[in-house]
């Protein structure tokens, strides 16, 4: 056979050739080279990531309300620490109000605004910015603690670093967005507003941060189902992934609707005015500009994406009925269909009622709820590790 020397701290060492077949050699080499199994990640890490995703959801909803109340341009400066202290005296408020009066929103839209009215929109934007700082601390401080405790696996460390970097980038992107609404545009008589492109980028990065945090938290906390890898299950998994991407795209298109106030044109359904396809759908030149800059086209696209999303979810539900699935997974599929129907109802009501702030904010929250359930379903259909 073979000669083996065992010694304290020396492990296993071969001193001679192996004789007597390859099985003994394979067993011994496996004994030498097999790494220890990775330690399980504590459940506290998964719960932390779910809590972070909830904090991001709160920031998205609060940001939507800030946009709907036209409060986002009330704070004309950005300081990471200095602006955390709000004005307290009458003189400080008047000085803050004078700064706001120097910018286009006051000159064109709010030239008759009182100091009391200014305080309301200022506190709305202040709340959004402070909530963003709370979100940043909710990511960074626990991440440092878990890292120091050694509770993060190597892949999870990379994920956590990316999440912390994204939350910092999100804050900078928010100020970059606000700056676009403070710029003087001498040749424009339009209502001052932030760039819809920057608004979409700000919302899109928030949705990525939310989705990544929620997905990672669910992956750590939800045990994988022992599902047989049949052809139908693989198709269902791909279908769920594609549907989730469609939900994300529809939610992102809502940023262009909000950025252009496109919900205030053609407040009828299912037709847009008297026509299925409005006359000014391609009014801008070149044609590609209409997709992102024409309010009519932006609303039309959002309608089409919303209709496609609820149709895809209904088809996903019907297809899932043909496959034997665990009860929790079936609950996820049924919940996805229920939330999609609710979201369509909210969207139509928001449009027909000329975008009232409470209903519009609920509609935006519904998009997060729909994305959350879609991610939950994806987590339920995860493959078993090989």
Coordinates of C-alpha atoms in Angstrom, one line a residue:
X1 CA 0.0 0.0 0.0
X2 CA 1.6 3.3 1.1
X3 CA 3.6 4.6 4.0
X4 CA 2.1 7.5 5.9
X5 CA 3.7 9.7 8.6
X6 CA 1.5 11.3 11.1
X7 CA 2.8 14.0 13.4
X8 CA 1.6 16.7 15.6
X9 CA 0.6 19.7 13.4
X10 CA 2.0 18.1 10.3
X11 CA -1.3 16.7 8.9
X12 CA -0.9 13.7 6.6
X13 CA 2.3 13.2 4.5
X14 CA 3.0 10.5 1.9
X15 CA 6.4 8.9 2.2
X16 CA 6.2 6.4 -0.6
X17 CA 4.4 5.4 -3.7
X18 CA 0.8 4.3 -3.5
X19 CA 0.2 0.7 -4.4
X20 CA -2.9 -1.3 -4.4
X21 CA -5.2 0.7 -6.7
X22 CA -6.4 4.3 -7.3
X23 CA -9.2 4.2 -4.7
X24 CA -6.9 4.4 -1.7
X25 CA -5.0 7.3 -3.4
X26 CA -8.2 9.2 -4.1
X27 CA -9.5 8.7 -0.6
X28 CA -6.2 9.9 1.0
X29 CA -5.8 12.9 -1.4
X30 CA -9.4 13.9 -0.7
X31 CA -8.7 13.7 3.0
X32 CA -5.7 16.1 2.4
X33 CA -7.3 18.6 0.0
X34 CA -11.0 18.9 1.0
X35 CA -11.6 22.4 2.5
X36 CA -13.8 22.7 5.5
X37 CA -17.4 23.6 4.8
X38 CA -18.2 27.3 5.0
X39 CA -19.8 28.5 8.2
X40 CA -23.5 29.4 7.8
X41 CA -24.3 33.1 7.6
X42 CA -26.2 34.2 10.8
X43 CA -29.9 35.0 10.3
X44 CA -29.2 38.5 11.7
X45 CA -27.5 39.4 8.5
X46 CA -30.5 38.5 6.4
X47 CA -32.9 40.3 8.7
X48 CA -30.6 43.4 8.5
X49 CA -30.7 43.4 4.7
X50 CA -34.5 43.1 4.8
X51 CA -34.7 46.0 7.2
X52 CA -32.4 48.0 4.8
X53 CA -34.7 47.2 1.9
X54 CA -37.6 48.5 3.9
X55 CA -35.7 51.7 4.7
X56 CA -35.1 52.2 0.9
X57 CA -38.7 51.6 0.2
X58 CA -39.6 54.4 2.6
X59 CA -37.1 56.7 0.9
X60 CA -38.7 55.9 -2.5
X61 CA -42.2 56.6 -1.2
X62 CA -41.1 59.8 0.5
X63 CA -39.3 61.0 -2.6
X64 CA -42.5 60.4 -4.6
X65 CA -44.5 62.5 -2.2
X66 CA -41.8 65.2 -2.4
X67 CA -42.1 65.2 -6.2
X68 CA -45.9 65.2 -6.1
X69 CA -46.0 68.2 -3.7
X70 CA -43.4 70.0 -5.8
X71 CA -41.1 70.3 -2.8
X72 CA -37.9 69.0 -4.2
X73 CA -36.4 72.3 -5.3
X74 CA -37.0 74.1 -2.0
X75 CA -33.5 73.4 -0.6
X76 CA -31.1 75.0 -3.0
X77 CA -27.8 73.9 -1.2
X78 CA -26.4 70.6 -0.4
X79 CA -24.1 69.9 2.6
X80 CA -23.6 66.5 4.1
X81 CA -23.5 67.7 7.7
X82 CA -24.3 71.4 7.7
X83 CA -27.8 71.1 6.4
X84 CA -28.8 68.5 9.0
X85 CA -29.7 71.5 11.3
X86 CA -32.9 73.2 10.1
X87 CA -33.5 76.9 10.5
X88 CA -34.9 77.8 14.0
X89 CA -35.3 81.5 14.3
X90 CA -37.4 83.9 12.1
X91 CA -34.2 85.4 10.7
X92 CA -32.8 82.0 9.7
X93 CA -36.1 81.1 7.9
X94 CA -36.2 84.4 6.1
X95 CA -32.6 84.0 4.9
X96 CA -33.4 80.5 3.6
X97 CA -36.5 81.8 1.9
X98 CA -34.4 84.6 0.2
X99 CA -32.1 82.0 -1.2
X100 CA -35.0 80.1 -2.7
X101 CA -36.4 83.3 -4.2
X102 CA -33.3 83.6 -6.4
X103 CA -34.1 80.4 -8.4
X104 CA -36.5 79.8 -11.3
X105 CA -39.2 77.8 -9.4
X106 CA -40.0 80.9 -7.2
X107 CA -39.7 83.4 -10.0
X108 CA -41.9 81.5 -12.5
X109 CA -44.2 79.3 -10.4
X110 CA -44.3 80.4 -6.8
X111 CA -43.7 84.1 -6.9
X112 CA -46.7 84.7 -4.5
X113 CA -45.6 82.1 -2.0
X114 CA -45.7 83.0 1.7
X115 CA -43.1 82.0 4.2
X116 CA -45.5 79.6 5.9
X117 CA -46.1 77.8 2.5
X118 CA -42.3 77.7 1.9
X119 CA -41.8 76.0 5.3
X120 CA -44.0 73.2 4.3
X121 CA -42.2 72.3 1.0
X122 CA -38.8 72.9 2.7
X123 CA -39.6 70.4 5.5
X124 CA -40.8 67.9 2.9
X125 CA -37.5 68.0 1.1
X126 CA -35.6 68.1 4.4
X127 CA -37.4 64.9 5.5
X128 CA -36.4 63.2 2.3
X129 CA -32.8 64.1 2.6
X130 CA -32.6 63.2 6.3
X131 CA -34.2 59.8 5.6
X132 CA -31.6 59.3 3.0
X133 CA -28.9 59.8 5.6
X134 CA -30.6 57.3 7.9
X135 CA -30.6 54.8 5.1
X136 CA -26.9 55.3 4.5
X137 CA -26.1 54.7 8.2
X138 CA -28.4 51.7 8.3
X139 CA -26.2 50.1 5.6
X140 CA -22.8 51.2 6.6
X141 CA -22.7 50.8 10.4
X142 CA -24.1 47.3 10.6
X143 CA -22.0 46.2 7.7
X144 CA -18.9 47.3 9.5
X145 CA -20.0 45.4 12.6
X146 CA -20.9 42.2 10.8
X147 CA -17.6 42.4 8.9
X148 CA -15.6 42.8 12.1
X149 CA -17.5 39.9 13.7
X150 CA -16.6 37.6 10.7
X151 CA -20.2 36.9 9.9
X152 CA -19.9 37.7 6.2
X153 CA -18.8 35.1 3.7
X154 CA -16.4 36.1 1.0
X155 CA -19.1 36.5 -1.7
X156 CA -21.3 38.3 0.7
X157 CA -18.6 40.8 1.5
X158 CA -18.5 41.8 -2.1
X159 CA -22.2 42.2 -2.2
X160 CA -22.3 44.3 1.0
X161 CA -19.5 46.6 -0.4
X162 CA -21.5 47.1 -3.6
X163 CA -24.6 47.9 -1.6
X164 CA -22.8 50.5 0.6
X165 CA -21.2 52.0 -2.4
X166 CA -24.6 52.2 -4.2
X167 CA -26.3 54.0 -1.3
X168 CA -23.5 56.6 -1.2
X169 CA -23.8 57.1 -5.0
X170 CA -27.6 57.4 -4.6
X171 CA -27.1 60.5 -2.4
X172 CA -24.8 62.2 -4.9
X173 CA -27.2 61.3 -7.7
X174 CA -30.0 62.9 -5.8
X175 CA -28.2 66.2 -5.6
X176 CA -27.2 66.0 -9.2
X177 CA -30.9 65.6 -10.0
X178 CA -31.9 68.6 -7.9
X179 CA -29.3 70.8 -9.6
X180 CA -31.0 70.3 -13.0
X181 CA -34.1 72.0 -11.6
X182 CA -32.2 75.0 -10.3
X183 CA -30.6 76.0 -13.6
X184 CA -31.7 79.2 -15.3
X185 CA -33.2 78.5 -18.8
X186 CA -33.6 81.9 -20.4
X187 CA -35.3 80.5 -23.6
X188 CA -37.8 78.4 -21.7
X189 CA -41.1 79.4 -20.2
X190 CA -42.0 75.9 -19.0
X191 CA -42.6 75.1 -15.3
X192 CA -39.2 74.6 -13.6
X193 CA -38.7 70.9 -12.9
X194 CA -35.8 68.4 -12.6
X195 CA -34.5 66.6 -15.6
X196 CA -36.7 63.5 -16.2
X197 CA -33.5 61.6 -17.2
X198 CA -31.8 62.3 -13.9
X199 CA -35.1 61.6 -12.0
X200 CA -35.2 58.2 -13.8
X201 CA -31.6 57.5 -12.9
X202 CA -32.2 58.4 -9.3
X203 CA -35.3 56.2 -9.0
X204 CA -33.6 53.4 -11.0
X205 CA -30.6 53.3 -8.7
X206 CA -32.9 53.2 -5.7
X207 CA -34.9 50.3 -7.2
X208 CA -31.6 48.4 -7.9
X209 CA -30.5 49.0 -4.3
X210 CA -33.9 47.9 -3.0
X211 CA -34.1 44.8 -5.2
X212 CA -30.5 43.7 -4.4
X213 CA -31.0 44.1 -0.6
X214 CA -34.4 42.3 -0.7
X215 CA -33.1 39.5 -2.9
X216 CA -30.0 38.9 -0.8
X217 CA -32.0 39.0 2.5
X218 CA -34.6 36.5 1.2
X219 CA -31.9 34.2 -0.2
X220 CA -30.3 34.1 3.2
X221 CA -33.5 33.5 5.2
X222 CA -35.7 31.4 3.0
X223 CA -34.8 27.7 2.8
X224 CA -34.6 26.4 -0.8
X225 CA -37.4 24.0 -1.9
X226 CA -36.5 20.5 -3.0
X227 CA -37.9 21.0 -6.4
X228 CA -37.2 18.5 -9.2
X229 CA -35.5 20.2 -12.2
X230 CA -38.2 19.4 -14.7
X231 CA -38.5 21.2 -18.1
X232 CA -41.7 22.9 -16.9
X233 CA -40.1 24.2 -13.7
X234 CA -37.1 25.7 -15.7
X235 CA -39.6 27.4 -18.0
X236 CA -41.6 28.8 -15.0
X237 CA -38.3 30.1 -13.5
X238 CA -37.4 31.9 -16.7
X239 CA -40.9 33.2 -17.0
X240 CA -40.7 34.6 -13.5
X241 CA -37.4 36.3 -14.2
X242 CA -38.7 37.9 -17.3
X243 CA -41.9 39.1 -15.5
X244 CA -39.8 40.6 -12.7
X245 CA -37.7 42.5 -15.3
X246 CA -40.9 43.8 -16.9
X247 CA -42.2 44.9 -13.5
X248 CA -38.9 46.8 -12.9
X249 CA -39.1 48.5 -16.3
X250 CA -42.7 49.6 -15.8
X251 CA -41.8 51.1 -12.4
X252 CA -38.9 52.9 -14.0
X253 CA -41.1 54.3 -16.8
X254 CA -43.1 55.9 -14.0
X255 CA -40.2 58.2 -13.3
X256 CA -40.6 59.7 -16.8
X257 CA -44.3 60.1 -16.2
X258 CA -43.6 62.0 -12.9
X259 CA -40.8 64.0 -14.4
X260 CA -42.9 65.4 -17.2
X261 CA -46.2 65.5 -15.3
X262 CA -47.4 63.2 -18.0
X263 CA -50.2 62.0 -15.8
X264 CA -52.0 65.3 -16.4
X265 CA -52.6 64.8 -20.1
X266 CA -55.3 62.5 -21.5
X267 CA -57.0 61.7 -18.3
X268 CA -59.3 59.1 -19.8
X269 CA -59.1 55.3 -20.0
X270 CA -58.9 53.0 -22.0
X271 CA -58.7 55.5 -24.9
X272 CA -56.5 58.6 -24.8
X273 CA -59.1 61.3 -25.4
X274 CA -61.2 60.1 -28.4
X275 CA -58.6 57.9 -29.9
X276 CA -56.7 54.7 -29.1
X277 CA -53.5 56.3 -30.5
X278 CA -53.3 60.1 -30.0
X279 CA -52.4 62.4 -32.8
X280 CA -49.4 64.0 -31.0
X281 CA -47.8 60.6 -30.2
X282 CA -44.8 61.4 -32.4
X283 CA -45.0 65.2 -32.4
X284 CA -41.3 65.8 -31.6
X285 CA -38.4 65.5 -34.0
X286 CA -36.3 63.5 -34.2
X287 CA -38.7 60.6 -33.4
X288 CA -36.6 59.1 -30.7
X289 CA -37.1 62.2 -28.5
X290 CA -40.8 61.4 -28.1
X291 CA -40.0 58.3 -26.0
X292 CA -38.4 60.3 -23.2
X293 CA -39.5 63.9 -23.7
X294 CA -43.1 63.9 -25.1
X295 CA -45.6 63.7 -22.2
X296 CA -48.2 62.0 -24.5
X297 CA -45.7 59.3 -25.6
X298 CA -44.4 58.8 -22.1
X299 CA -47.9 58.2 -20.8
X300 CA -48.8 55.9 -23.7
X301 CA -45.6 53.8 -23.1
X302 CA -46.4 53.6 -19.4
X303 CA -49.9 52.3 -20.3
X304 CA -48.6 49.7 -22.7
X305 CA -45.9 48.5 -20.2
X306 CA -48.5 48.3 -17.4
X307 CA -50.9 46.3 -19.6
X308 CA -48.1 44.0 -20.7
X309 CA -47.0 43.5 -17.1
X310 CA -50.4 42.5 -15.8
X311 CA -51.0 40.2 -18.8
X312 CA -47.6 38.5 -18.2
X313 CA -48.4 38.0 -14.6
X314 CA -51.8 36.5 -15.4
X315 CA -50.1 34.1 -17.9
X316 CA -47.5 33.2 -15.3
X317 CA -50.2 32.4 -12.8
X318 CA -52.1 30.1 -15.3
X319 CA -48.9 28.4 -16.3
X320 CA -48.0 27.8 -12.6
X321 CA -51.3 25.9 -12.1
X322 CA -50.0 23.1 -14.3
X323 CA -46.9 22.5 -12.1
X324 CA -46.9 20.8 -8.6
X325 CA -45.4 23.5 -6.3
X326 CA -45.1 23.9 -2.6
X327 CA -47.8 25.9 -0.8
X328 CA -45.5 28.9 -0.1
X329 CA -44.6 29.2 -3.7
X330 CA -48.2 29.0 -4.8
X331 CA -49.0 31.7 -2.3
X332 CA -46.3 33.9 -3.9
X333 CA -47.8 33.4 -7.4
X334 CA -51.3 34.2 -6.2
X335 CA -50.1 37.2 -4.3
X336 CA -48.3 38.5 -7.4
X337 CA -51.5 38.4 -9.4
X338 CA -53.5 40.0 -6.7
X339 CA -51.1 42.9 -6.2
X340 CA -50.9 43.4 -10.0
X341 CA -54.6 43.8 -10.3
X342 CA -54.6 46.2 -7.4
X343 CA -51.8 48.2 -9.0
X344 CA -53.7 48.5 -12.3
X345 CA -56.8 49.8 -10.4
X346 CA -54.7 52.3 -8.6
X347 CA -53.0 53.5 -11.8
X348 CA -56.3 54.0 -13.7
X349 CA -57.9 55.8 -10.7
X350 CA -54.9 58.1 -10.4
X351 CA -55.2 59.0 -14.0
X352 CA -59.0 59.5 -14.1
X353 CA -58.9 61.7 -10.9
X354 CA -56.1 64.0 -12.2
X355 CA -53.3 62.6 -10.0
X356 CA -54.3 63.4 -6.4
X357 CA -51.3 63.2 -4.2
X358 CA -52.5 60.5 -1.8
X359 CA -53.6 58.2 -4.6
X360 CA -50.5 58.8 -6.7
X361 CA -48.3 58.1 -3.7
X362 CA -50.2 54.8 -3.1
X363 CA -49.8 53.9 -6.8
X364 CA -46.0 54.4 -6.5
X365 CA -46.0 52.3 -3.3
X366 CA -47.9 49.6 -5.2
X367 CA -45.1 49.4 -7.7
X368 CA -42.7 48.6 -4.9
X369 CA -45.1 46.0 -3.5
X370 CA -45.4 44.4 -6.9
X371 CA -41.6 44.3 -7.4
X372 CA -41.2 42.8 -3.9
X373 CA -43.6 39.9 -4.5
X374 CA -42.0 39.2 -7.9
X375 CA -38.6 39.0 -6.1
X376 CA -40.1 36.7 -3.5
X377 CA -41.4 34.4 -6.2
X378 CA -37.9 34.3 -7.8
X379 CA -36.4 33.4 -4.4
X380 CA -39.0 30.6 -4.0
X381 CA -37.9 29.2 -7.4
X382 CA -34.2 29.2 -6.8
X383 CA -32.1 26.3 -7.9
X384 CA -30.7 23.9 -5.3
X385 CA -26.9 24.3 -5.0
X386 CA -25.0 21.5 -6.7

